XYZ file of C-alpha atoms in Angstrom:
251
model
C 106.558 107.084 28.336
C 105.937 104.107 26.068
C 103.760 104.917 23.091
C 101.037 102.408 24.039
C 100.688 103.323 27.731
C 97.436 104.882 28.879
C 97.977 108.167 30.708
C 95.919 109.813 33.424
C 96.321 113.563 32.886
C 94.985 115.626 35.795
C 95.016 119.426 35.616
C 93.953 122.182 37.936
C 91.742 124.708 36.153
C 92.330 128.305 37.281
C 95.795 129.520 36.335
C 96.804 126.094 35.033
C 94.443 125.780 32.061
C 92.060 128.698 32.370
C 93.907 132.048 32.407
C 91.475 134.520 30.817
C 93.132 137.648 32.168
C 96.075 136.798 29.891
C 94.051 135.495 26.954
C 94.160 131.784 27.894
C 97.582 131.153 26.322
C 97.808 127.765 24.665
C 94.329 126.590 25.653
C 92.977 126.082 22.133
C 96.171 124.273 21.123
C 95.990 122.114 24.266
C 92.376 121.230 23.463
C 93.347 120.221 19.933
C 96.244 118.086 21.237
C 93.935 116.384 23.710
C 91.321 115.561 21.077
C 94.046 113.977 18.960
C 95.123 111.806 21.918
C 91.721 110.879 23.405
C 92.273 107.182 22.759
C 95.294 107.153 25.021
C 94.884 110.027 27.477
C 92.246 110.038 30.211
C 91.737 113.705 31.059
C 90.525 114.928 34.452
C 90.243 118.398 35.920
C 90.917 118.825 39.636
C 89.678 122.082 41.129
C 88.704 123.785 44.339
C 85.643 125.028 42.471
C 82.241 123.411 42.878
C 80.829 121.240 40.103
C 78.427 124.029 39.101
C 81.280 126.551 38.898
C 83.368 124.192 36.776
C 80.408 123.758 34.429
C 80.154 127.548 34.086
C 83.853 127.791 33.177
C 83.474 124.979 30.657
C 80.594 126.818 29.006
C 82.856 129.853 28.518
C 85.199 127.664 26.450
C 87.526 126.606 25.068
C 88.130 124.339 28.096
C 88.238 120.795 26.681
C 85.663 118.262 27.831
C 87.032 116.295 30.780
C 86.489 112.560 31.134
C 86.390 113.029 34.912
C 85.794 116.002 37.177
C 87.312 116.257 40.655
C 85.651 119.176 42.408
C 85.456 120.974 45.759
C 89.058 120.273 46.784
C 88.881 116.568 46.080
C 85.635 115.923 47.934
C 83.675 114.840 44.834
C 84.445 112.858 41.684
C 82.021 112.975 38.765
C 81.774 111.754 35.190
C 79.859 114.846 34.070
C 78.573 118.253 35.082
C 75.432 117.096 36.905
C 75.116 115.684 40.454
C 73.712 112.365 39.196
C 77.114 111.579 37.628
C 78.929 111.609 40.989
C 80.863 108.541 42.120
C 78.965 107.191 45.145
C 81.879 105.097 46.382
C 84.078 108.174 46.656
C 81.278 110.112 48.355
C 81.035 107.372 50.995
C 84.772 107.532 51.638
C 84.552 111.298 52.049
C 81.711 110.968 54.579
C 83.876 109.305 57.238
C 84.140 111.074 60.586
C 87.262 113.163 61.178
C 86.108 115.580 63.869
C 84.942 118.330 61.542
C 82.501 119.984 63.955
C 84.967 119.920 66.841
C 87.722 121.476 64.704
C 85.300 124.137 63.513
C 84.565 125.068 67.132
C 88.282 125.253 67.937
C 88.926 127.577 64.986
C 85.959 129.868 65.639
C 87.993 132.192 67.855
C 90.947 132.659 65.472
C 91.051 136.307 64.314
C 91.548 136.859 60.595
C 89.738 133.644 59.716
C 86.244 133.794 58.174
C 84.123 130.866 57.091
C 83.299 130.662 53.408
C 79.679 130.504 52.312
C 77.610 127.386 52.997
C 77.779 126.194 49.395
C 81.576 125.967 49.657
C 81.404 123.705 52.704
C 81.392 119.905 52.663
C 81.453 117.119 55.274
C 85.043 116.417 54.182
C 86.358 119.981 54.418
C 86.143 123.268 56.269
C 86.661 126.265 53.990
C 87.719 129.735 55.138
C 88.771 133.099 53.786
C 92.003 134.526 55.125
C 91.102 138.126 55.939
C 94.554 138.364 57.494
C 97.204 136.382 55.614
C 99.971 137.054 58.132
C 102.071 134.052 59.180
C 100.696 134.370 62.716
C 97.201 133.347 61.574
C 98.422 130.259 59.740
C 100.687 129.372 62.653
C 97.723 129.609 65.028
C 95.595 127.393 62.784
C 98.448 124.890 62.426
C 98.901 124.796 66.197
C 95.199 124.123 66.780
C 95.102 121.383 64.159
C 98.281 119.792 65.471
C 96.843 119.779 68.989
C 93.629 118.222 67.713
C 95.527 115.483 65.903
C 97.546 114.667 69.012
C 94.580 114.563 71.385
C 91.795 113.045 69.303
C 93.354 110.070 67.581
C 91.949 111.510 64.349
C 93.864 113.538 61.790
C 93.400 116.695 59.739
C 95.641 118.779 57.496
C 95.786 122.322 56.126
C 95.757 123.576 52.541
C 96.188 127.290 51.828
C 96.051 129.054 48.486
C 97.211 132.486 47.285
C 97.032 133.971 50.787
C 93.241 134.132 50.362
C 91.776 130.659 50.858
C 92.264 128.083 53.581
C 90.857 124.563 53.756
C 90.988 122.176 56.679
C 90.768 118.604 55.429
C 90.865 115.079 56.826
C 94.150 113.254 56.361
C 92.651 111.418 53.375
C 91.333 114.627 51.777
C 92.843 117.098 49.325
C 93.623 116.958 45.631
C 95.988 113.987 45.662
C 93.848 111.185 47.087
C 91.127 111.341 44.405
C 93.789 111.103 41.686
C 95.110 107.924 43.282
C 91.589 106.500 43.653
C 90.732 107.325 40.052
C 93.908 105.733 38.755
C 93.166 102.535 40.663
C 89.587 102.502 39.360
C 90.776 102.897 35.776
C 93.671 100.468 36.093
C 96.261 103.138 35.305
C 99.491 102.866 37.355
C 100.988 105.814 39.199
C 103.919 105.770 36.789
C 101.452 106.974 34.135
C 99.995 109.845 36.163
C 100.707 113.372 34.905
C 99.470 116.225 37.101
C 99.633 119.986 36.523
C 99.069 122.925 38.842
C 99.962 126.485 39.723
C 98.854 127.315 43.291
C 99.092 126.165 46.897
C 96.029 123.960 46.931
C 97.594 121.902 44.110
C 100.541 120.910 46.301
C 98.843 117.775 47.600
C 98.869 116.196 44.135
C 102.191 117.700 43.044
C 104.573 116.326 45.660
C 103.628 112.643 45.500
C 106.358 111.629 43.081
C 104.115 111.589 40.018
C 105.110 113.260 36.764
C 104.338 116.878 37.538
C 104.015 120.065 35.497
C 104.606 123.308 37.385
C 103.450 126.003 34.985
C 105.556 129.139 34.564
C 102.899 131.404 36.096
C 102.835 129.422 39.347
C 102.433 131.228 42.652
C 105.440 131.743 44.899
C 104.011 129.267 47.419
C 104.945 126.424 45.038
C 108.409 127.671 44.076
C 110.104 124.982 46.183
C 108.587 122.208 44.057
C 110.740 123.105 41.054
C 113.720 121.290 42.592
C 111.890 118.010 43.198
C 112.593 114.977 40.991
C 109.939 114.491 38.337
C 108.760 118.105 38.394
C 108.863 119.909 35.053
C 109.000 123.709 35.307
C 107.544 125.035 32.080
C 108.816 128.073 30.210
C 105.312 128.949 29.043
C 102.355 129.866 31.270
C 99.139 127.941 31.945
C 97.836 125.616 29.201
C 100.773 126.500 26.949
C 103.075 125.214 29.683
C 101.098 121.989 30.069
C 101.233 121.464 26.311
C 104.951 122.226 26.300
C 105.538 119.185 28.523
C 103.097 116.903 26.722
C 104.652 117.560 23.312
C 108.061 116.625 24.714
C 107.108 113.585 26.754
C 104.028 111.943 25.214
C 104.683 110.239 21.849
């Protein structure tokens, strides 16, 4: 990257930056690097967590202050940790009809699938727990969603994570679309996007051809990404792995 280019750095939180069960390797050093590059790097976090949950993690420290917060699996974009900082334009885009209620009815009879609590739900996603993570459950869900797409003229997609969580999203949903929207809003080209993740729900932003950091502690469900062009597989885990890439590639 040229030394004067602005960069949009977008990181998942859990496992990618925040890894407390292993002492948050590299997080303090990453925070220091980021503060030294604030004039050039626009930093966003992109998490399946709610805005309130992200705020709680940030209070635990030493998670660096993000310039932008993408929360709830890409359904909300905010400038801060309070609801009044949400981007209304993005909220309007996320409110478009995609057949959410109909899909919910179709999935209600799938064994091994349990709806997450109300506060995890959103008009632009359906969130479930996988009580049974066998391939048969995911195949059944995929079949139902595929049938819905073919018959309705609308479109949804599936995002699973760690064999525990499952989200059904509109075709424009997920973690990748808000990154693209944010880059356009800020006037930063896709060639200057750097994204980092570790688990299945990060896939949507990690296979779009952007500069991508796959941290060493990634889940097996993302192992195939390591062979894609533009994907950097770090030697170090979590924030240390993100920093490993940044020190090599960002002047």
